[in-house]
Coordinates of C-alpha atoms in Angstrom, one line a residue:
Chain A
M714 CA 1.1 -30.4 -11.6
S715 CA 0.4 -33.9 -12.7
E716 CA -2.8 -34.9 -14.5
G717 CA -5.7 -35.8 -12.3
H718 CA -4.9 -33.0 -9.9
H719 CA -7.2 -30.4 -11.4
H720 CA -9.8 -29.2 -8.8
D721 CA -12.8 -27.0 -8.8
G722 CA -13.1 -27.3 -5.0
S723 CA -13.4 -24.5 -2.5
I724 CA -10.4 -22.2 -1.9
A725 CA -10.0 -23.7 1.5
Q726 CA -9.9 -27.2 0.1
Q727 CA -7.4 -26.1 -2.6
V728 CA -5.2 -24.4 0.0
R729 CA -5.2 -27.6 2.2
E730 CA -4.1 -29.6 -0.8
V731 CA -1.3 -27.2 -1.8
E732 CA -0.2 -27.2 1.9
A733 CA -0.1 -31.0 1.9
E734 CA 1.9 -31.0 -1.3
L735 CA 4.4 -28.4 0.0
E736 CA 4.9 -30.4 3.2
A737 CA 5.2 -33.7 1.4
S738 CA 7.9 -32.3 -0.9
G739 CA 9.8 -30.9 2.1
I740 CA 9.5 -27.2 1.0
V741 CA 7.8 -26.2 4.3
S742 CA 7.2 -28.1 7.5
A743 CA 4.0 -28.1 9.5
A744 CA 5.9 -26.6 12.4
E745 CA 7.1 -23.7 10.2
L746 CA 3.6 -22.9 9.0
E747 CA 2.4 -23.1 12.6
A748 CA 5.0 -20.6 13.7
I749 CA 4.0 -18.2 10.8
L750 CA 0.3 -18.4 11.7
D751 CA 1.1 -17.9 15.4
A752 CA 3.0 -14.7 14.5
M753 CA 0.2 -13.5 12.2
R754 CA -0.9 -10.0 13.0
T755 CA -4.4 -8.7 13.3
P756 CA -6.0 -5.2 13.0
A757 CA -5.6 -5.0 16.8
D758 CA -1.9 -4.7 16.2
G759 CA -2.4 -1.7 13.9
A760 CA -4.8 -0.3 16.4
R761 CA -2.2 -0.3 19.1
V762 CA 0.1 1.7 16.9
V763 CA -2.6 4.2 16.0
A764 CA -3.8 4.6 19.6
H765 CA -0.2 5.2 20.7
A766 CA 0.2 7.9 18.1
W767 CA -2.9 9.6 19.3
V768 CA -1.7 9.8 22.9
D769 CA 2.0 10.4 22.3
A770 CA 2.8 13.4 20.1
A771 CA 6.5 12.5 19.8
F772 CA 5.7 9.0 18.7
R773 CA 3.2 10.4 16.2
E774 CA 5.9 12.6 14.7
R775 CA 8.3 9.6 14.4
L776 CA 5.5 7.5 12.9
L777 CA 4.7 10.1 10.3
G778 CA 8.4 10.6 9.6
D779 CA 9.5 7.0 9.4
A780 CA 6.8 4.5 10.2
T781 CA 9.0 1.5 9.3
A782 CA 11.4 2.4 12.2
A783 CA 8.7 3.8 14.6
I784 CA 6.6 0.6 14.8
E785 CA 9.7 -1.3 15.9
E786 CA 9.4 0.7 19.2
L787 CA 6.2 -1.3 19.8
G788 CA 7.7 -4.6 18.8
Y789 CA 6.5 -4.7 15.1
S790 CA 8.7 -5.2 12.0
M791 CA 8.3 -4.8 8.3
H792 CA 11.4 -7.0 7.8
G793 CA 9.9 -10.4 8.3
G794 CA 9.1 -11.2 4.7
V795 CA 11.1 -12.2 1.7
R796 CA 12.2 -8.6 1.0
P797 CA 12.2 -5.7 3.4
Q798 CA 9.2 -3.4 3.1
M799 CA 8.7 0.2 3.8
L800 CA 5.7 1.4 5.9
V801 CA 4.4 4.8 5.3
A802 CA 1.8 6.3 7.7
L803 CA -0.8 8.6 6.1
E804 CA -2.3 11.2 8.5
N805 CA -6.0 12.0 8.1
T806 CA -6.9 15.5 9.2
E807 CA -10.1 17.6 9.1
A808 CA -9.0 18.7 5.6
V809 CA -7.4 15.5 4.1
H810 CA -8.7 11.9 3.9
N811 CA -6.4 9.1 2.8
V812 CA -7.4 5.8 1.3
V813 CA -5.2 2.8 0.3
V814 CA -5.5 0.3 -2.6
C815 CA -3.3 -1.9 -4.6
T816 CA -4.4 -1.8 -8.2
L817 CA -1.8 -4.3 -9.5
C818 CA -2.5 -7.0 -7.0
S819 CA -3.3 -6.9 -3.3
C820 CA -0.3 -5.3 -1.5
Y821 CA -1.3 -4.6 2.1
P822 CA 0.5 -4.0 5.5
I823 CA 0.2 -7.7 6.4
A824 CA 3.1 -7.3 8.9
L825 CA 1.0 -4.9 10.9
L826 CA -2.7 -5.6 10.1
G827 CA -2.7 -9.3 9.2
P828 CA -4.4 -10.6 6.0
S829 CA -6.4 -8.1 4.0
P830 CA -10.2 -8.3 3.7
P831 CA -11.7 -10.0 0.6
W832 CA -13.1 -6.8 -0.8
Y833 CA -9.6 -5.2 -0.8
K834 CA -8.6 -7.8 -3.4
S835 CA -11.7 -7.4 -5.5
E836 CA -11.4 -6.0 -9.0
A837 CA -14.3 -3.7 -8.3
Y838 CA -12.6 -2.0 -5.3
R839 CA -9.1 -1.9 -7.0
S840 CA -10.4 -0.4 -10.3
R841 CA -13.0 2.0 -8.9
V842 CA -11.3 3.6 -5.8
V843 CA -8.6 5.2 -7.9
R844 CA -11.2 6.6 -10.3
E845 CA -14.1 7.6 -8.1
P846 CA -13.0 7.3 -4.5
R847 CA -15.8 9.5 -3.1
A848 CA -18.5 7.2 -4.7
V849 CA -16.7 4.1 -3.4
L850 CA -16.3 5.5 0.1
S851 CA -20.0 6.5 0.1
E852 CA -20.8 2.9 -0.6
F853 CA -18.8 2.0 2.5
G854 CA -21.0 4.4 4.4
L855 CA -18.4 7.2 4.6
E856 CA -19.7 10.5 3.3
L857 CA -16.9 13.1 3.0
A858 CA -17.6 16.8 2.8
E859 CA -16.8 18.2 -0.6
T860 CA -14.2 20.4 1.0
V861 CA -12.2 17.4 2.2
E862 CA -9.3 16.6 -0.1
V863 CA -9.1 12.8 -1.0
R864 CA -5.7 11.2 -1.5
V865 CA -5.6 7.7 -2.9
W866 CA -2.4 5.7 -2.4
D867 CA -1.7 2.8 -4.8
A868 CA 0.5 0.4 -2.6
S869 CA 3.3 -1.7 -4.0
A870 CA 5.3 -4.7 -3.0
E871 CA 7.9 -2.4 -1.6
T872 CA 5.8 0.3 0.1
R873 CA 2.8 -0.4 2.3
Y874 CA 0.5 2.2 3.8
L875 CA -1.2 2.6 7.1
V876 CA -3.9 5.3 7.5
L877 CA -3.7 7.2 10.8
P878 CA -7.4 8.0 11.3
L879 CA -8.7 11.1 13.0
R880 CA -9.2 10.6 16.7
P881 CA -12.9 10.7 17.4
R882 CA -14.2 13.7 19.3
G883 CA -15.0 13.3 23.0
T884 CA -12.3 10.7 23.6
D885 CA -9.9 12.9 25.5
E886 CA -10.4 11.0 28.7
L887 CA -9.9 7.5 27.3
A888 CA -6.9 5.5 28.1
E889 CA -4.7 4.1 25.3
E890 CA -6.1 0.6 25.4
H891 CA -9.7 1.9 25.3
L892 CA -8.8 4.1 22.4
A893 CA -7.3 1.1 20.5
A894 CA -10.7 -0.7 20.8
L895 CA -12.3 2.1 18.8
I896 CA -9.9 1.7 15.8
T897 CA -11.2 -0.5 13.0
R898 CA -9.4 -2.3 10.1
N899 CA -11.3 -0.2 7.6
G900 CA -10.3 2.9 9.5
M901 CA -6.7 2.1 8.9
I902 CA -7.3 1.4 5.2
G903 CA -9.2 4.6 4.9
T904 CA -12.6 3.1 3.9
A905 CA -14.2 4.2 7.2
S906 CA -14.0 7.0 9.7
L907 CA -14.1 6.3 13.4
Chain B
M935 CA 24.4 7.3 -7.6
D936 CA 22.3 10.4 -6.9
D937 CA 18.6 10.3 -7.3
R938 CA 17.6 11.7 -10.6
F939 CA 14.5 13.5 -9.4
R940 CA 13.7 15.7 -6.5
T941 CA 10.6 16.2 -4.4
G942 CA 8.3 18.6 -6.1
E943 CA 9.6 17.8 -9.6
R944 CA 7.2 17.1 -12.4
V945 CA 7.8 13.8 -14.1
L946 CA 6.3 12.0 -17.1
V947 CA 5.7 8.2 -17.0
S948 CA 7.4 7.1 -20.1
L949 CA 7.7 3.4 -20.5
P950 CA 8.9 1.6 -23.7
D951 CA 5.9 -0.3 -25.1
S952 CA 8.0 -3.4 -25.1
P953 CA 7.1 -6.9 -24.2
G954 CA 8.1 -8.0 -20.7
H955 CA 7.1 -7.0 -17.2
H956 CA 6.9 -3.4 -16.0
R957 CA 5.7 -2.6 -12.5
A958 CA 3.8 0.5 -13.5
P959 CA 0.0 0.5 -13.7
R960 CA -1.3 1.2 -17.2
Y961 CA -3.4 4.1 -16.0
V962 CA -0.5 6.4 -15.2
R963 CA 1.5 5.7 -18.4
G964 CA 1.9 8.8 -20.5
H965 CA 0.8 11.0 -17.6
V966 CA 2.6 13.7 -15.7
G967 CA 2.8 13.7 -11.9
T968 CA 4.7 15.3 -9.1
V969 CA 7.3 13.6 -7.0
L970 CA 6.2 13.5 -3.4
A971 CA 9.0 11.4 -1.9
V972 CA 11.6 8.8 -2.5
H973 CA 10.4 5.4 -1.2
G974 CA 13.8 3.7 -1.0
R975 CA 15.9 1.9 -3.5
H976 CA 14.7 -1.4 -4.9
V977 CA 15.6 -3.9 -7.6
L978 CA 13.9 -3.2 -10.9
P979 CA 11.1 -5.9 -11.2
D980 CA 11.5 -5.9 -15.0
D981 CA 15.1 -7.2 -14.5
V982 CA 14.0 -9.7 -11.9
V983 CA 11.3 -11.1 -14.1
A984 CA 13.8 -11.3 -17.0
R985 CA 16.1 -13.3 -14.7
M986 CA 19.0 -10.9 -15.1
A987 CA 21.9 -12.0 -13.0
E988 CA 22.5 -8.5 -11.6
P989 CA 19.2 -6.6 -11.7
H990 CA 19.4 -2.9 -11.6
V991 CA 18.7 -1.2 -8.3
E992 CA 16.9 2.1 -8.6
P993 CA 15.3 4.8 -6.5
V994 CA 11.5 4.3 -6.3
Y995 CA 9.5 7.5 -6.2
A996 CA 6.0 8.2 -4.8
V997 CA 4.5 10.2 -7.6
A998 CA 1.1 12.0 -7.2
F999 CA -1.2 12.4 -10.1
A1000 CA -4.3 14.6 -10.4
A1001 CA -7.4 12.6 -11.0
G1002 CA -8.5 15.2 -13.6
A1003 CA -5.4 14.4 -15.6
L1004 CA -5.8 10.6 -15.3
W1005 CA -9.5 10.3 -15.8
G1006 CA -10.8 13.6 -17.1
A1007 CA -12.8 14.0 -13.9
G1008 CA -12.4 13.9 -10.2
D1009 CA -10.8 16.3 -7.6
H1010 CA -8.6 13.7 -5.8
T1011 CA -5.0 12.6 -6.2
V1012 CA -3.6 9.1 -6.8
T1013 CA -0.1 8.4 -5.7
V1014 CA 1.8 5.5 -7.3
N1015 CA 5.3 4.1 -6.6
L1016 CA 7.4 4.2 -9.8
W1017 CA 11.0 3.2 -10.5
E1018 CA 13.4 5.8 -11.8
S1019 CA 13.8 4.4 -15.3
Y1020 CA 10.0 4.6 -15.8
L1021 CA 10.2 8.4 -15.5
E1022 CA 11.6 11.3 -17.4
P1023 CA 11.5 15.0 -16.7
A1024 CA 8.2 16.5 -17.8
E1025 CA 8.4 19.2 -20.4
E1026 CA 7.5 22.7 -19.4
G1027 CA 3.9 23.5 -19.6
R1028 CA 2.6 20.0 -19.2

């Protein structure tokens, strides 16, 4: 970067300037960026997958066996990035609680959940949840019984994880789209129960 | 090429302490874990970063470590994705 371009501005300001530089140099066009943003997923997309797994036992089996392939049934894909990624679904049960982190950087199932929350990228979360997950989860408001086994999954560029949360009790009568509304982003990372 | 390790096998994370990039978190180096699954075959990041013309492609294993072994405390497991060349068979009794 040439001299005189050093900034201490806000992240948003810096991003706008990088974007302008990329467009000016022909590396990306505004239309391409627009298309990427339009295709950006949100936690509601992950919630659709989870709700479907709750109501359709056969889909649940396929999701737990090969999540990368199973989400394609619902129109999602892990193959949109620079390199193909593998998605692995982690099943929470009464006896096992899963929680996801990326200690080396911030790997996250963006293709399904959209951008990760800021805390997911924080050094505090990344360094502490592998060491003392029960304490970290407690700070998120999730108190797990001592009998519940905790499994922490350190994601990588190649493998992204989706937690399949426990279906809340008393929701047997709810339709799939109403179930989806109960499913939170943190529930699919494993830092909350539903 | 067949995968070197099988599900359930005990493996030691054994990386040369050499300069350059290795895609293995420091906290599992020198520790023994259990192979849970093979998570595909991927180019070795070390080779990519070194700009090798034909980077090695290796199986990547999901390896589970007991927190007690990693940190000296804790009853949870931590599972990390590790390239085959980062691993060697664990000696008996470890």
